[in-house]
mmCIF file of C-alpha atoms and ligand atoms in Angstrom:
data_model
loop_
_atom_site.group_PDB
_atom_site.id
_atom_site.type_symbol
_atom_site.label_atom_id
_atom_site.label_comp_id
_atom_site.label_asym_id
_atom_site.label_seq_id
_atom_site.Cartn_x
_atom_site.Cartn_y
_atom_site.Cartn_z
ATOM 1 C CA MET Q 1 114.603 84.089 111.050
ATOM 2 C CA LYS Q 2 111.389 86.039 111.936
ATOM 3 C CA GLU Q 3 111.373 90.004 111.235
ATOM 4 C CA THR Q 4 110.147 92.407 113.945
ATOM 5 C CA ILE Q 5 108.066 95.371 113.059
ATOM 6 C CA LEU Q 6 107.667 98.228 115.650
ATOM 7 C CA ILE Q 7 104.687 100.594 114.807
ATOM 8 C CA THR Q 8 104.110 103.424 116.955
ATOM 9 C CA GLY Q 9 100.826 104.786 117.855
ATOM 10 C CA SER Q 10 99.296 101.497 116.454
ATOM 11 C CA SER Q 11 96.209 101.443 118.756
ATOM 12 C CA ARG Q 12 94.146 103.388 116.418
ATOM 13 C CA GLY Q 13 93.721 105.049 113.139
ATOM 14 C CA ILE Q 14 96.705 104.766 110.621
ATOM 15 C CA GLY Q 15 98.836 102.899 112.717
ATOM 16 C CA ARG Q 16 96.338 100.133 113.439
ATOM 17 C CA ALA Q 17 95.518 99.762 109.839
ATOM 18 C CA THR Q 18 99.063 99.542 108.889
ATOM 19 C CA ALA Q 19 99.507 96.345 111.634
ATOM 20 C CA LEU Q 20 96.328 94.689 110.250
ATOM 21 C CA SER Q 21 97.851 95.084 106.725
ATOM 22 C CA PHE Q 22 100.149 92.393 107.351
ATOM 23 C CA PHE Q 23 99.617 88.494 107.246
ATOM 24 C CA ASP Q 24 102.755 86.991 107.213
ATOM 25 C CA GLU Q 25 103.251 84.526 109.901
ATOM 26 C CA ASN Q 26 107.108 85.036 109.605
ATOM 27 C CA LEU Q 27 106.604 88.465 111.541
ATOM 28 C CA ASN Q 28 106.828 90.091 115.056
ATOM 29 C CA ILE Q 29 104.606 93.074 115.142
ATOM 30 C CA VAL Q 30 104.787 95.405 118.232
ATOM 31 C CA ILE Q 31 101.806 97.619 118.741
ATOM 32 C CA ASN Q 32 102.790 100.800 120.657
ATOM 33 C CA TYR Q 33 100.197 103.006 122.549
ATOM 34 C CA ILE Q 34 100.083 105.877 124.958
ATOM 35 C CA LYS Q 35 96.756 105.592 126.603
ATOM 36 C CA GLU Q 36 94.458 103.031 124.767
ATOM 37 C CA LYS Q 37 95.842 99.746 126.161
ATOM 38 C CA GLU Q 38 92.620 97.866 125.436
ATOM 39 C CA LYS Q 39 92.405 98.870 121.658
ATOM 40 C CA ALA Q 40 96.077 98.060 121.424
ATOM 41 C CA GLU Q 41 95.438 94.385 122.992
ATOM 42 C CA GLU Q 42 92.414 94.295 120.478
ATOM 43 C CA VAL Q 43 94.944 94.614 117.403
ATOM 44 C CA VAL Q 44 97.501 92.066 118.962
ATOM 45 C CA SER Q 45 94.775 89.472 119.333
ATOM 46 C CA ILE Q 46 93.886 89.950 115.652
ATOM 47 C CA LEU Q 47 97.309 89.849 114.557
ATOM 48 C CA LYS Q 48 97.409 86.572 116.944
ATOM 49 C CA SER Q 49 94.686 85.133 115.374
ATOM 50 C CA ARG Q 50 96.756 85.249 111.886
ATOM 51 C CA GLY Q 51 99.517 83.411 113.213
ATOM 52 C CA ILE Q 52 101.523 86.481 113.700
ATOM 53 C CA ASN Q 53 103.626 86.930 117.008
ATOM 54 C CA SER Q 54 102.565 90.332 118.612
ATOM 55 C CA MET Q 55 102.686 92.377 121.686
ATOM 56 C CA ALA Q 56 101.592 95.809 122.812
ATOM 57 C CA VAL Q 57 103.818 97.984 124.587
ATOM 58 C CA GLY Q 58 102.752 101.262 126.201
ATOM 59 C CA CYS Q 59 105.183 104.158 126.254
ATOM 60 C CA ASP Q 60 105.097 107.839 125.415
ATOM 61 C CA VAL Q 61 107.560 108.223 122.438
ATOM 62 C CA SER Q 62 108.326 111.871 123.534
ATOM 63 C CA ASP Q 63 109.721 110.604 126.429
ATOM 64 C CA PHE Q 64 113.606 108.806 125.755
ATOM 65 C CA ASP Q 65 113.405 106.944 129.389
ATOM 66 C CA GLN Q 66 109.913 105.241 128.495
ATOM 67 C CA VAL Q 67 111.285 104.494 124.645
ATOM 68 C CA LYS Q 68 114.494 102.933 126.347
ATOM 69 C CA ASP Q 69 112.160 100.660 128.424
ATOM 70 C CA MET Q 70 110.263 99.766 125.344
ATOM 71 C CA PHE Q 71 113.210 98.783 123.273
ATOM 72 C CA LYS Q 72 114.648 96.691 126.361
ATOM 73 C CA THR Q 73 111.088 94.798 126.373
ATOM 74 C CA ILE Q 74 111.262 94.458 122.434
ATOM 75 C CA GLU Q 75 114.849 92.987 122.724
ATOM 76 C CA LYS Q 76 113.706 90.447 125.541
ATOM 77 C CA ASN Q 77 110.959 89.073 123.224
ATOM 78 C CA PHE Q 78 112.026 89.679 119.909
ATOM 79 C CA GLY Q 79 115.504 90.330 119.833
ATOM 80 C CA GLY Q 80 115.507 93.969 118.383
ATOM 81 C CA VAL Q 81 113.730 95.724 115.496
ATOM 82 C CA ASP Q 82 114.164 95.206 111.785
ATOM 83 C CA LYS Q 83 111.670 97.601 110.636
ATOM 84 C CA LEU Q 84 109.990 100.729 112.380
ATOM 85 C CA VAL Q 85 106.760 102.701 111.133
ATOM 86 C CA ASN Q 86 107.214 106.312 113.147
ATOM 87 C CA ASN Q 87 103.322 107.051 113.321
ATOM 88 C CA ALA Q 88 102.478 108.199 116.575
ATOM 89 C CA GLY Q 89 101.679 111.927 116.190
ATOM 90 C CA ILE Q 90 99.192 114.624 117.387
ATOM 91 C CA ALA Q 91 97.750 117.470 115.945
ATOM 92 C CA PRO Q 92 96.223 120.424 118.047
ATOM 93 C CA PHE Q 93 92.882 122.064 116.850
ATOM 94 C CA PRO Q 94 93.649 124.554 114.200
ATOM 95 C CA LYS Q 95 94.188 128.158 115.245
ATOM 96 C CA LEU Q 96 95.810 131.400 114.139
ATOM 97 C CA CYS Q 97 99.740 131.475 114.396
ATOM 98 C CA GLN Q 98 99.575 134.217 117.071
ATOM 99 C CA GLU Q 99 97.162 132.225 119.255
ATOM 100 C CA VAL Q 100 99.785 128.985 119.304
ATOM 101 C CA GLU Q 101 100.928 128.687 123.118
ATOM 102 C CA ASP Q 102 104.495 127.766 124.056
ATOM 103 C CA SER Q 103 103.421 124.695 125.514
ATOM 104 C CA GLU Q 104 101.453 123.756 122.641
ATOM 105 C CA TRP Q 105 104.090 124.483 120.029
ATOM 106 C CA LYS Q 106 106.690 122.336 122.413
ATOM 107 C CA ARG Q 107 104.428 119.248 122.977
ATOM 108 C CA VAL Q 108 103.871 118.911 118.995
ATOM 109 C CA PHE Q 109 107.590 118.883 118.361
ATOM 110 C CA GLU Q 110 108.138 116.785 121.379
ATOM 111 C CA VAL Q 111 105.795 114.127 120.146
ATOM 112 C CA ASN Q 112 105.893 114.519 116.203
ATOM 113 C CA VAL Q 113 109.514 115.026 115.545
ATOM 114 C CA GLY Q 114 111.339 114.075 119.088
ATOM 115 C CA GLY Q 115 109.171 110.749 119.051
ATOM 116 C CA GLN Q 116 110.643 109.681 115.567
ATOM 117 C CA PHE Q 117 114.410 110.858 116.956
ATOM 118 C CA ASN Q 118 113.866 108.726 119.840
ATOM 119 C CA THR Q 119 112.771 105.514 118.182
ATOM 120 C CA CYS Q 120 115.246 105.944 115.437
ATOM 121 C CA ARG Q 121 118.483 106.162 117.341
ATOM 122 C CA LEU Q 122 117.601 103.359 119.107
ATOM 123 C CA ALA Q 123 116.236 100.997 116.120
ATOM 124 C CA VAL Q 124 119.115 102.376 113.898
ATOM 125 C CA PRO Q 125 121.849 100.130 115.584
ATOM 126 C CA TYR Q 126 120.056 96.889 115.352
ATOM 127 C CA MET Q 127 119.507 97.708 111.452
ATOM 128 C CA VAL Q 128 123.197 98.782 111.194
ATOM 129 C CA SER Q 129 124.551 95.665 112.593
ATOM 130 C CA GLN Q 130 122.936 93.402 110.494
ATOM 131 C CA LYS Q 131 123.290 95.484 107.310
ATOM 132 C CA ARG Q 132 119.547 95.781 106.669
ATOM 133 C CA GLY Q 133 116.384 97.793 107.770
ATOM 134 C CA ALA Q 134 113.612 99.957 106.736
ATOM 135 C CA ILE Q 135 111.955 103.152 108.121
ATOM 136 C CA VAL Q 136 108.846 104.789 107.108
ATOM 137 C CA ASN Q 137 108.343 108.108 109.108
ATOM 138 C CA LEU Q 138 104.776 109.926 108.885
ATOM 139 C CA SER Q 139 104.603 113.283 107.675
ATOM 140 C CA SER Q 140 101.447 115.304 106.211
ATOM 141 C CA VAL Q 141 100.567 117.221 103.416
ATOM 142 C CA TRP Q 142 100.646 120.049 105.811
ATOM 143 C CA GLY Q 143 104.169 119.427 105.979
ATOM 144 C CA GLN Q 144 104.854 120.008 102.253
ATOM 145 C CA THR Q 145 102.190 122.716 101.232
ATOM 146 C CA GLY Q 146 101.755 124.471 104.367
ATOM 147 C CA GLY Q 147 98.088 124.805 105.808
ATOM 148 C CA SER Q 148 96.400 128.129 107.010
ATOM 149 C CA MET Q 149 95.658 127.742 110.599
ATOM 150 C CA GLU Q 150 97.964 124.381 110.768
ATOM 151 C CA SER Q 151 101.529 126.242 111.091
ATOM 152 C CA THR Q 152 102.393 124.288 114.218
ATOM 153 C CA TYR Q 153 101.531 120.993 113.082
ATOM 154 C CA GLY Q 154 103.013 121.527 109.609
ATOM 155 C CA ALA Q 155 106.170 122.736 110.643
ATOM 156 C CA SER Q 156 106.486 119.582 112.826
ATOM 157 C CA LYS Q 157 105.552 117.603 109.712
ATOM 158 C CA GLY Q 158 107.896 119.374 107.608
ATOM 159 C CA ALA Q 159 110.912 118.705 109.989
ATOM 160 C CA VAL Q 160 109.809 115.148 109.719
ATOM 161 C CA ILE Q 161 110.866 115.375 106.184
ATOM 162 C CA ALA Q 162 114.108 116.899 106.751
ATOM 163 C CA TYR Q 163 115.284 114.613 109.153
ATOM 164 C CA SER Q 164 114.116 111.546 107.193
ATOM 165 C CA ARG Q 165 115.968 112.693 103.935
ATOM 166 C CA ALA Q 166 119.119 113.326 106.202
ATOM 167 C CA LEU Q 167 118.833 109.492 107.677
ATOM 168 C CA ALA Q 168 118.190 108.083 104.202
ATOM 169 C CA ARG Q 169 121.690 109.668 103.018
ATOM 170 C CA GLU Q 170 123.457 108.716 106.390
ATOM 171 C CA LEU Q 171 122.148 105.093 106.404
ATOM 172 C CA GLY Q 172 121.726 103.922 102.847
ATOM 173 C CA PRO Q 173 125.666 102.968 103.016
ATOM 174 C CA SER Q 174 124.181 100.270 105.683
ATOM 175 C CA ASN Q 175 121.403 99.152 103.352
ATOM 176 C CA ILE Q 176 118.732 100.804 105.393
ATOM 177 C CA ARG Q 177 116.189 102.548 103.652
ATOM 178 C CA VAL Q 178 114.033 105.633 105.103
ATOM 179 C CA ASN Q 179 111.140 106.980 103.280
ATOM 180 C CA VAL Q 180 108.071 109.309 104.235
ATOM 181 C CA VAL Q 181 104.565 109.070 103.835
ATOM 182 C CA ALA Q 182 102.668 112.451 103.728
ATOM 183 C CA PRO Q 183 98.712 111.694 104.000
ATOM 184 C CA GLY Q 184 95.730 114.284 103.162
ATOM 185 C CA CYS Q 185 92.972 114.323 105.159
ATOM 186 C CA ILE Q 186 92.404 110.879 106.407
ATOM 187 C CA LEU Q 187 89.089 109.936 108.337
ATOM 188 C CA THR Q 188 90.458 109.070 111.780
ATOM 189 C CA ASP Q 189 89.975 110.118 115.174
ATOM 190 C CA MET Q 190 92.565 113.018 114.865
ATOM 191 C CA THR Q 191 90.116 114.638 111.837
ATOM 192 C CA ALA Q 192 86.979 113.588 113.783
ATOM 193 C CA ILE Q 193 87.801 116.817 116.020
ATOM 194 C CA LEU Q 194 86.926 118.804 112.753
ATOM 195 C CA SER Q 195 83.452 119.756 111.610
ATOM 196 C CA LYS Q 196 81.321 118.106 108.863
ATOM 197 C CA GLU Q 197 81.448 121.380 106.940
ATOM 198 C CA THR Q 198 85.570 121.554 107.407
ATOM 199 C CA LEU Q 199 85.821 117.797 106.310
ATOM 200 C CA ASP Q 200 83.556 118.507 103.373
ATOM 201 C CA GLY Q 201 85.555 121.455 102.363
ATOM 202 C CA PHE Q 202 88.869 119.644 102.207
ATOM 203 C CA ALA Q 203 87.293 116.685 100.038
ATOM 204 C CA GLN Q 204 86.088 119.504 97.507
ATOM 205 C CA GLU Q 205 89.385 120.774 97.048
ATOM 206 C CA VAL Q 206 90.900 117.027 96.385
ATOM 207 C CA PRO Q 207 90.822 115.577 92.904
ATOM 208 C CA LEU Q 208 89.447 112.398 93.643
ATOM 209 C CA MET Q 209 86.729 114.314 95.418
ATOM 210 C CA ARG Q 210 86.983 112.616 98.843
ATOM 211 C CA ASN Q 211 88.948 112.094 102.017
ATOM 212 C CA GLY Q 212 90.997 109.041 102.496
ATOM 213 C CA LYS Q 213 90.714 106.223 104.860
ATOM 214 C CA ALA Q 214 93.466 104.718 107.023
ATOM 215 C CA GLU Q 215 93.801 101.585 105.162
ATOM 216 C CA GLU Q 216 94.554 103.508 102.048
ATOM 217 C CA VAL Q 217 97.606 104.736 103.636
ATOM 218 C CA ALA Q 218 98.420 101.516 105.386
ATOM 219 C CA GLN Q 219 98.955 99.773 101.937
ATOM 220 C CA VAL Q 220 101.401 102.345 101.089
ATOM 221 C CA ILE Q 221 103.542 102.136 104.406
ATOM 222 C CA ASN Q 222 103.283 98.338 103.957
ATOM 223 C CA PHE Q 223 104.557 98.668 100.212
ATOM 224 C CA LEU Q 224 107.527 100.969 101.437
ATOM 225 C CA LEU Q 225 108.533 98.406 104.195
ATOM 226 C CA SER Q 226 108.613 95.433 101.764
ATOM 227 C CA SER Q 227 111.110 94.276 99.454
ATOM 228 C CA LYS Q 228 109.040 95.538 96.487
ATOM 229 C CA ALA Q 229 110.255 98.859 97.341
ATOM 230 C CA SER Q 230 113.902 97.582 97.555
ATOM 231 C CA TYR Q 231 115.310 100.267 95.531
ATOM 232 C CA MET Q 232 113.298 103.083 97.365
ATOM 233 C CA SER Q 233 114.817 105.462 99.667
ATOM 234 C CA GLY Q 234 114.392 109.318 100.744
ATOM 235 C CA GLN Q 235 111.391 109.461 98.960
ATOM 236 C CA VAL Q 236 108.292 111.525 100.091
ATOM 237 C CA LEU Q 237 105.060 109.748 99.146
ATOM 238 C CA GLY Q 238 101.801 111.876 99.323
ATOM 239 C CA VAL Q 239 98.751 109.508 99.850
ATOM 240 C CA ASN Q 240 96.174 112.552 99.355
ATOM 241 C CA GLY Q 241 93.989 112.021 96.464
ATOM 242 C CA GLY Q 242 95.872 114.049 94.062
ATOM 243 C CA TYR Q 243 95.873 117.108 96.214
ATOM 244 C CA TYR Q 244 99.668 117.847 96.137
ATOM 245 C CA ASP Q 245 102.230 115.977 94.397
HETATM 246 P P1 NAP O 1 94.906 109.104 115.691
HETATM 247 O O1 NAP O 1 93.852 108.406 115.277
HETATM 248 O O2 NAP O 1 94.901 110.217 116.534
HETATM 249 O O3 NAP O 1 95.820 107.977 116.402
HETATM 250 C C1 NAP O 1 97.070 108.337 116.927
HETATM 251 C C2 NAP O 1 97.816 107.042 117.574
HETATM 252 O O4 NAP O 1 99.209 107.664 117.983
HETATM 253 C C3 NAP O 1 97.178 106.437 118.759
HETATM 254 O O5 NAP O 1 97.278 104.803 118.543
HETATM 255 C C4 NAP O 1 97.767 106.989 119.784
HETATM 256 O O6 NAP O 1 97.600 106.213 120.985
HETATM 257 C C5 NAP O 1 99.315 107.061 119.479
HETATM 258 N N1 NAP O 1 99.696 108.431 120.108
HETATM 259 C C6 NAP O 1 99.622 109.445 120.150
HETATM 260 N N2 NAP O 1 100.509 110.286 121.155
HETATM 261 C C7 NAP O 1 101.372 109.227 121.305
HETATM 262 C C8 NAP O 1 102.588 109.380 122.061
HETATM 263 N N3 NAP O 1 103.172 110.684 122.741
HETATM 264 N N4 NAP O 1 103.359 108.185 122.144
HETATM 265 C C9 NAP O 1 102.834 107.029 121.841
HETATM 266 N N5 NAP O 1 101.832 106.839 120.983
HETATM 267 C C10 NAP O 1 101.050 108.221 120.845
HETATM 268 O O7 NAP O 1 95.822 109.572 114.490
HETATM 269 P P2 NAP O 1 96.115 109.147 113.011
HETATM 270 O O8 NAP O 1 95.038 109.899 112.124
HETATM 271 O O9 NAP O 1 95.902 107.762 112.852
HETATM 272 O O10 NAP O 1 97.475 109.681 112.518
HETATM 273 C C11 NAP O 1 98.644 108.813 112.526
HETATM 274 C C12 NAP O 1 99.695 109.815 111.872
HETATM 275 O O11 NAP O 1 99.468 110.085 110.569
HETATM 276 C C13 NAP O 1 100.179 110.965 112.798
HETATM 277 O O12 NAP O 1 101.543 111.046 112.762
HETATM 278 C C14 NAP O 1 99.672 112.072 112.021
HETATM 279 O O13 NAP O 1 99.994 113.242 112.123
HETATM 280 C C15 NAP O 1 99.565 111.396 110.269
HETATM 281 N N6 NAP O 1 98.951 112.315 109.544
HETATM 282 C C16 NAP O 1 97.440 111.949 109.842
HETATM 283 C C17 NAP O 1 96.345 112.563 108.923
HETATM 284 C C18 NAP O 1 95.003 112.271 109.237
HETATM 285 O O14 NAP O 1 94.539 113.143 108.517
HETATM 286 N N7 NAP O 1 94.343 111.451 110.086
HETATM 287 C C19 NAP O 1 97.034 113.291 107.986
HETATM 288 C C20 NAP O 1 98.417 113.590 107.847
HETATM 289 C C21 NAP O 1 98.988 113.090 108.577
HETATM 290 P P3 NAP O 1 96.379 106.136 122.151
HETATM 291 O O15 NAP O 1 95.232 105.151 121.520
HETATM 292 O O16 NAP O 1 97.122 105.277 123.062
HETATM 293 O O17 NAP O 1 95.952 107.302 122.409
#
């Protein structure tokens, strides 16, 4: 029986690299995107060229009706979801806390926390019914340490950790593992909005003396989904070059 993995926000960046970290023909991989359909289709065609069943499904993870439609499409094509990577996320441009607008705060929480809530509540029933499953939720180093001018984003990513730890306790008896990956500064479109000086400044604070690559996060997510991590749940794994542990 093939396993189905849903990776939200997998048209680009860390989600894309996670999808492309799989080579097992015994998988169905769902590529989710919000805008970049062509990029999502490209990931699908690479996976198909490896013999992996894959399809792209557009949906805004913050909109529960759209997420329900995505799950209906997945059920029709692949039967359900066995493993879930909640990777879709947004990061507003860094700013002082008193300059954050209501709309910005609301949108960041809707996507970064609400998106994970929406997919989890639809994926968990499949996992509970078969008494196995694995979930990896993307947080951030700013959700652990706090980051100056990153209060909105950091608060949302801190909430991800608390939510995931609660789920790990609640779902453990159903043999469902829930873990968190908290990347440091990773060079993707998300960080491309920052100046070279800012990015170099981050790198100088990291013991490994550089920023990370999407593939380096993807390998850790892949590990956490695999049977190699069969006794790991409720963990927050930093992938941050030693910046914070
Ligand atoms: P990215 O390059 O900006 O890619 C974001 C992905 O999320 C894209 O596939 C995008 O789809 C999708 N997306 C955005 N909003 C969505 C929504 N409402 N519904 C569905 N999909 C949505 O981001 P990234 O750097 O790979 O980051 C991935 C995750 O890691 C995020 O949760 C981020 O917060 C976290 N993270 C990143 C860093 C970093 O330094 N890069 C550090 C710590 C944590 P489209 O292509 O269709 O727009």
